[in-house]
mmCIF file of C-alpha atoms in Angstrom:
data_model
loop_
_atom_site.group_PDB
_atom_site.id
_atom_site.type_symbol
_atom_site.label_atom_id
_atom_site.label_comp_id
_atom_site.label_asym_id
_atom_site.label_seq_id
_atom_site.Cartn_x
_atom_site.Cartn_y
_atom_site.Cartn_z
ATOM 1 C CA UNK A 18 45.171 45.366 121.188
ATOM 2 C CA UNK A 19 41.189 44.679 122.232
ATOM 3 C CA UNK A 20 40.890 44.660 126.010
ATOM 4 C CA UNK A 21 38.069 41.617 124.939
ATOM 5 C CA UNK A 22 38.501 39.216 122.518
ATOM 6 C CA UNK A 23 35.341 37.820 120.646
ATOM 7 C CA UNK A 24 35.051 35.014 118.470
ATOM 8 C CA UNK A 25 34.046 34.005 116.154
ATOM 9 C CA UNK A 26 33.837 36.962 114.292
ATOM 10 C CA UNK A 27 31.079 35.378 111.881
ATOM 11 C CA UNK A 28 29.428 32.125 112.532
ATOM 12 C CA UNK A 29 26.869 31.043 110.312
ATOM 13 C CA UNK A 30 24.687 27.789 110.870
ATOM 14 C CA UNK A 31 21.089 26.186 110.325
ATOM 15 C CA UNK A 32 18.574 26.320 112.326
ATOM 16 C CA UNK A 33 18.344 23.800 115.303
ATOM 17 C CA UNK A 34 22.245 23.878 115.828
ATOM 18 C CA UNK A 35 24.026 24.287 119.130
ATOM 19 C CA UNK A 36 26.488 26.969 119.669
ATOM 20 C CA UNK A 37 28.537 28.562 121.602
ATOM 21 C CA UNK A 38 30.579 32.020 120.947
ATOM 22 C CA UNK A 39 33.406 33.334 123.260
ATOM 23 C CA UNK A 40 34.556 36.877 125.215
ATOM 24 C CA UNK A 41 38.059 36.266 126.499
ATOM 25 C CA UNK A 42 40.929 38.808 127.848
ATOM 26 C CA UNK A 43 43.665 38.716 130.119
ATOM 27 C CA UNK A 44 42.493 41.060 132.577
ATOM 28 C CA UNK A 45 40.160 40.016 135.747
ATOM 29 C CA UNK A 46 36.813 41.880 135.895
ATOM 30 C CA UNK A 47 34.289 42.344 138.665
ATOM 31 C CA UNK A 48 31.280 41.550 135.921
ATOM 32 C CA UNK A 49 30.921 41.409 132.408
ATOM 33 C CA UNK A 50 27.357 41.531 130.101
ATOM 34 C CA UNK A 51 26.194 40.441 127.155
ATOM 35 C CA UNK A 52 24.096 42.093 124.493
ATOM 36 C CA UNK A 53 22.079 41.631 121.461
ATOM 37 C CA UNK A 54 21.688 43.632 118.602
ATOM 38 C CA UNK A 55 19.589 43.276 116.007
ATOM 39 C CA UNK A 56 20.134 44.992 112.534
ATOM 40 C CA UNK A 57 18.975 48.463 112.404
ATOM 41 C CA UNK A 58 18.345 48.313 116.336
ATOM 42 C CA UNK A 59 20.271 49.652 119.479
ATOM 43 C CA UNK A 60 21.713 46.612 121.654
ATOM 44 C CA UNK A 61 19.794 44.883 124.267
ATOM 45 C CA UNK A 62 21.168 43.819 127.529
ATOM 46 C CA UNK A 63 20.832 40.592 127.778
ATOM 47 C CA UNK A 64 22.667 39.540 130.996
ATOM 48 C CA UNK A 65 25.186 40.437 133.893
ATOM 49 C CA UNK A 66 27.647 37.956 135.142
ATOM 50 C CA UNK A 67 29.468 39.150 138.778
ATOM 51 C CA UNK A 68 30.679 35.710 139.934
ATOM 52 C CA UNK A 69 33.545 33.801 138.995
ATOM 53 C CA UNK A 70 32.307 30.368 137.751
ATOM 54 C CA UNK A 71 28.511 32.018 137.547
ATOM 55 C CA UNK A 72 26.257 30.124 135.080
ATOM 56 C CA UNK A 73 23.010 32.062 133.931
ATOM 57 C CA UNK A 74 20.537 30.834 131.602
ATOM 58 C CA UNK A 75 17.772 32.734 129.767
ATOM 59 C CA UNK A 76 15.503 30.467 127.735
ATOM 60 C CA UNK A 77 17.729 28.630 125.486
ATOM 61 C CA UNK A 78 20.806 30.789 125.816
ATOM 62 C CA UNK A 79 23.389 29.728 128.588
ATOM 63 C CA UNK A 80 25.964 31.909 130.131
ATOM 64 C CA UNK A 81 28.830 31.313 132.043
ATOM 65 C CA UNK A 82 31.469 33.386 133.356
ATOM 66 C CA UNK A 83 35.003 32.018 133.639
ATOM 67 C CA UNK A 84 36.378 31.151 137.110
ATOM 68 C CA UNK A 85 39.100 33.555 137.044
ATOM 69 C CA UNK A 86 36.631 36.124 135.650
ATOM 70 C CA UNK A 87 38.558 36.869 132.686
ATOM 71 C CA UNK A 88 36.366 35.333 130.316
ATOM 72 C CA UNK A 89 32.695 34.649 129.188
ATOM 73 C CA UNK A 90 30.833 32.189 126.700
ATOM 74 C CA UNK A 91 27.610 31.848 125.684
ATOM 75 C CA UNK A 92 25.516 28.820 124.725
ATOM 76 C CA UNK A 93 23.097 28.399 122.452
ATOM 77 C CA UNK A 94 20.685 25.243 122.502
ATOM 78 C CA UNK A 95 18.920 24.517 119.184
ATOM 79 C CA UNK A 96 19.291 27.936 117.647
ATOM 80 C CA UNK A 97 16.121 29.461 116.089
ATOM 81 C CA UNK A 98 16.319 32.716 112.982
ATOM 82 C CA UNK A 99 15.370 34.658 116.192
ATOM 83 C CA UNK A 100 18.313 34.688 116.759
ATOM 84 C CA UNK A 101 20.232 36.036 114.613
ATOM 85 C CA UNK A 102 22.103 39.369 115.095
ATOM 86 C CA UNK A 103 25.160 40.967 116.537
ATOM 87 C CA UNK A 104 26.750 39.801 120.287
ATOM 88 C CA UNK A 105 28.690 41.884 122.012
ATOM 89 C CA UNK A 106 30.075 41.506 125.343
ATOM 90 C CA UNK A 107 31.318 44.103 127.713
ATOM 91 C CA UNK A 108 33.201 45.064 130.653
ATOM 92 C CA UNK A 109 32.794 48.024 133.212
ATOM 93 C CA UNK A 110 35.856 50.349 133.045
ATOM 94 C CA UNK A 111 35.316 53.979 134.757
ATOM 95 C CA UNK A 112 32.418 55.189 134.473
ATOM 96 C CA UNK A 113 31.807 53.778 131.217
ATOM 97 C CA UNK A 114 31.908 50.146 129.522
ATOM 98 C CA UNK A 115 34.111 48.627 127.196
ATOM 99 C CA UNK A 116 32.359 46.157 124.925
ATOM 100 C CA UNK A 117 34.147 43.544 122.453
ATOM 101 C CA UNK A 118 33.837 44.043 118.530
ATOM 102 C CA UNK A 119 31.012 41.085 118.692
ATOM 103 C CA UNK A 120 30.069 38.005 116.904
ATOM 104 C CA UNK A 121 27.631 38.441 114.402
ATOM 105 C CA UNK A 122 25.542 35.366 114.089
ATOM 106 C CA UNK A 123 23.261 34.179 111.210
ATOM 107 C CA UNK A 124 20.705 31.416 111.536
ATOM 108 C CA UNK A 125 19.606 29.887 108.594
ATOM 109 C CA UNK A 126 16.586 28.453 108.205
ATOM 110 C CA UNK B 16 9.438 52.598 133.251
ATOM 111 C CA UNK B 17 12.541 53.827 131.519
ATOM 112 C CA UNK B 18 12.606 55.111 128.118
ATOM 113 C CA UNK B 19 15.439 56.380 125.287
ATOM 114 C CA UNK B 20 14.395 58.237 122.438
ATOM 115 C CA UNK B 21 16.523 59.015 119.411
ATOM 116 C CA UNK B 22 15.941 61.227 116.456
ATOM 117 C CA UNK B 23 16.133 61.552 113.392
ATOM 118 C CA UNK B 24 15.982 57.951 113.084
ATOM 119 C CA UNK B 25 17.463 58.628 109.556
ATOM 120 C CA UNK B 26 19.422 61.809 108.069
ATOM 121 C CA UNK B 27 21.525 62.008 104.811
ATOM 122 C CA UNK B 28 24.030 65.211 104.956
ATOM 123 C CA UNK B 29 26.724 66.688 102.559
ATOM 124 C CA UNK B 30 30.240 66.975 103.544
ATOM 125 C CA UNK B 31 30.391 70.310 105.278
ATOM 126 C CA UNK B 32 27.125 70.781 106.742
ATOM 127 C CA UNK B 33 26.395 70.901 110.707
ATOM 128 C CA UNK B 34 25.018 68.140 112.633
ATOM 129 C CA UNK B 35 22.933 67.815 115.442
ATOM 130 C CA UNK B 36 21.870 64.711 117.053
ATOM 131 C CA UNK B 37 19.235 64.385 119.850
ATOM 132 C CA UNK B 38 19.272 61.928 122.694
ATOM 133 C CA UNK B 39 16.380 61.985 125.678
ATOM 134 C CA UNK B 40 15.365 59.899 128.581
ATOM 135 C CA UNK B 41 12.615 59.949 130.587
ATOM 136 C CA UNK B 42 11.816 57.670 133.640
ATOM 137 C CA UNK B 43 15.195 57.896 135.661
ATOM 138 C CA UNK B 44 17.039 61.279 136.870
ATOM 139 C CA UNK B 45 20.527 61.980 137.151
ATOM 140 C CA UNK B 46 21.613 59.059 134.372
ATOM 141 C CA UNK B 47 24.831 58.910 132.873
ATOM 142 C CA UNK B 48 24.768 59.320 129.401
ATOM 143 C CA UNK B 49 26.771 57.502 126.206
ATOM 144 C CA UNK B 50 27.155 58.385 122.066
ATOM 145 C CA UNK B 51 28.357 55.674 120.270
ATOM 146 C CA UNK B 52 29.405 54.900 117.064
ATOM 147 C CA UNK B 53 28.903 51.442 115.092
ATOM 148 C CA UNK B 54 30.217 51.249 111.777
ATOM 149 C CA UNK B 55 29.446 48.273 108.973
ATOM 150 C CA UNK B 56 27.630 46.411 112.015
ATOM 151 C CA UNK B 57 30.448 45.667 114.004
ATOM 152 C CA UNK B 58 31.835 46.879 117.766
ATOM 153 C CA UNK B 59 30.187 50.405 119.668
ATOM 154 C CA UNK B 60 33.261 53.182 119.696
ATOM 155 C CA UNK B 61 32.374 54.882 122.225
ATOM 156 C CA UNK B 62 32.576 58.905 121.485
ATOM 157 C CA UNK B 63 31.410 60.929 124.492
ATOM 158 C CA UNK B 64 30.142 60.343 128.112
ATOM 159 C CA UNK B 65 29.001 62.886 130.728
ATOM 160 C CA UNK B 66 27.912 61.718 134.156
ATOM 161 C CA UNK B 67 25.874 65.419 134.859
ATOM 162 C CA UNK B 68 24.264 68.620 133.261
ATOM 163 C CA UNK B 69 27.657 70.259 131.723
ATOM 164 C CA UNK B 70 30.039 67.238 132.593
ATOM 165 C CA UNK B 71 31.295 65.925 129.276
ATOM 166 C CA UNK B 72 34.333 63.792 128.391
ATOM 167 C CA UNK B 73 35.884 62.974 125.212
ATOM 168 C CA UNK B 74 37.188 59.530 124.446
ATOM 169 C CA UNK B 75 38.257 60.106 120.510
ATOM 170 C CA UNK B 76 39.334 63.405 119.104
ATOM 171 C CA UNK B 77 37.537 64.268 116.054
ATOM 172 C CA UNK B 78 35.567 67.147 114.601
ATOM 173 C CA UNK B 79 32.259 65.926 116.372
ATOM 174 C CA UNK B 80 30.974 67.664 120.282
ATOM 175 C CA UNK B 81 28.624 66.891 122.816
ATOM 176 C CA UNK B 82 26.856 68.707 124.863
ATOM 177 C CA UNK B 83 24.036 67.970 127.668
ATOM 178 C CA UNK B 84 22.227 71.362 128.631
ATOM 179 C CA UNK B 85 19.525 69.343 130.684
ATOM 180 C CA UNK B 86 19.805 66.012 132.774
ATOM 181 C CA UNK B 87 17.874 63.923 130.574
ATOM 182 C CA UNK B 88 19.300 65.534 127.453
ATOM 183 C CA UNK B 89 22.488 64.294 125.550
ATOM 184 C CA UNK B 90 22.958 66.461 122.027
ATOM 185 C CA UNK B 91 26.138 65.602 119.589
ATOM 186 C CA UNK B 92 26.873 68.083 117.358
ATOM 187 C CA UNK B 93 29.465 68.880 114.099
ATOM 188 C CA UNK B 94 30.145 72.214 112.680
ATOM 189 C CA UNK B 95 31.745 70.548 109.520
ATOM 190 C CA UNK B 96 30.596 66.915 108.711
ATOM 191 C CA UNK B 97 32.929 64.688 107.014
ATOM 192 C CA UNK B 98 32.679 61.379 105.131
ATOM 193 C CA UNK B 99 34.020 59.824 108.142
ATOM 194 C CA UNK B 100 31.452 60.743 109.941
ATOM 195 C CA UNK B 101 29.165 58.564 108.548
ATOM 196 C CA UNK B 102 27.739 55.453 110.785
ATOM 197 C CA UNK B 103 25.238 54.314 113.416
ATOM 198 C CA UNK B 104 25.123 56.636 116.074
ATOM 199 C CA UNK B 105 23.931 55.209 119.237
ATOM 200 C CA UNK B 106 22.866 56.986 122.468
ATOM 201 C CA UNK B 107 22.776 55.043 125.937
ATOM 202 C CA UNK B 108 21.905 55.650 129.079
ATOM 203 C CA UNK B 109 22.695 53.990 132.693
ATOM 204 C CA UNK B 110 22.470 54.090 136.351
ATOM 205 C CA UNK B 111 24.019 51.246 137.589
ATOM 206 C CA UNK B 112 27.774 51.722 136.470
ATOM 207 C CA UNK B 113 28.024 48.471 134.057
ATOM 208 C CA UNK B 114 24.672 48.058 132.542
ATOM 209 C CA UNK B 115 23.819 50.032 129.624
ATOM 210 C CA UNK B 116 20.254 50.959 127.865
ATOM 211 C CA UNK B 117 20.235 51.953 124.067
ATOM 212 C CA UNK B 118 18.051 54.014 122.347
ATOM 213 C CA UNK B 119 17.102 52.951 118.664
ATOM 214 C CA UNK B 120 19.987 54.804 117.162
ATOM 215 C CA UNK B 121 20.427 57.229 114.027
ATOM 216 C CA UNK B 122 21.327 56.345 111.173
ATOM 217 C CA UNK B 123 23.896 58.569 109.077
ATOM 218 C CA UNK B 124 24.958 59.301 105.464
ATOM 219 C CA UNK B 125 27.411 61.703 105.238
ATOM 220 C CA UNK B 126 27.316 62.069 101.178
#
């Protein structure tokens, strides 16, 4: 059993779409993160969440942390090929993180 | 500023033959330190972490080692390499406890 749960596992759309992808578990956290990798590249830290309820945005990518802290999502608003690559979130455990298997997204242009 | 650096960047390797993987920082002191491995693009296993010079710990049992003779260096190693063995090997670094920096990664054929 994954401590996170991401889906979808594969989402596929055009270019200009909105989406939204999810981390979810049943276990409170004190922050989670998201990252982005793109193929052949190491992931990128895109963002920490700490609060409960915590909305962040970066350009056209939203995040929001669950009130309960037990689960993520992130928005995307008109989605651009840039895009495209692998999202993982993760979760501190000791001394070390725990990340999700990730969505891999594809934008199509 | 911070930096990773991974190499090879590439490296093709029979079954049997040794490995040795190289991971540095430079910019911070006293990070913790990650290997990872990503296979077919999907989640990061995580394979080692050591939070000092000498202070390693194991999170999968396999044939692979790690070992970090200097505080910026991370090294994961294989006497005997396996098919398995083959992936995306990632190194990471951190400072703050939940936010991780990767280096470019190496890229593995075990053939």
């Amino acid at each position: 059993t994954q401590l996170l749960e991401q889906s979808p596992q594969f989402l596929s759309i055009q270019e200009g779409e909105n989406l939204t992808v999810y981390c979810n578990s049943s276990s409170v956290f004190s922050s989670l993160q998201w990252y982005r990798q793109e193929p052949g590249e190491g992931p990128v830290l895109l963002v920490t969440v700490v609060t409960g309820g915590e909305v962040k945005k970066l350009k056209r990518l939203t995040f929001q942390f669950g009130d309960a802290r037990k689960d993520s999502s992130l928005h995307i608003t008109a989605a651009q090929p840039g895009d495209t690559g692998l999202y993982l979130c993760a979760v501190q455990g000791a001394q070390k993180l725990v990340f999700g298997q990730g969505t891999r997204l594809t934008i199509n242009p | 500023s911070q930096t990773i650096h991974q190499w090879p960047a590439t490296l093709v390797q029979p079954v049997g033959s040794p490995l040795s993987l190289e991971c540095t920082v430079e910019g911070t002191s006293n990070p913790n330190l990650y290997w990872y491995r990503q296979a077919a693009g999907r989640g990061l296993q995580l394979l080692f972490y050591s939070i000092g010079i000498d202070q390693i710990s194991s999170e999968v049992p396999q044939n692979l080692s790690a070992s970090r003779p200097q505080d910026r260096q991370f090294i994961l190693s294989s006497k005997k390499l396996l098919l398995s063995d083959s992936g995306f090997y990632l190194c990471a670094w951190s400072v703050k406890p939940y936010e991780q920096y990767f280096g470019p990664g190496t890229r593995l054929t075990v053939t």
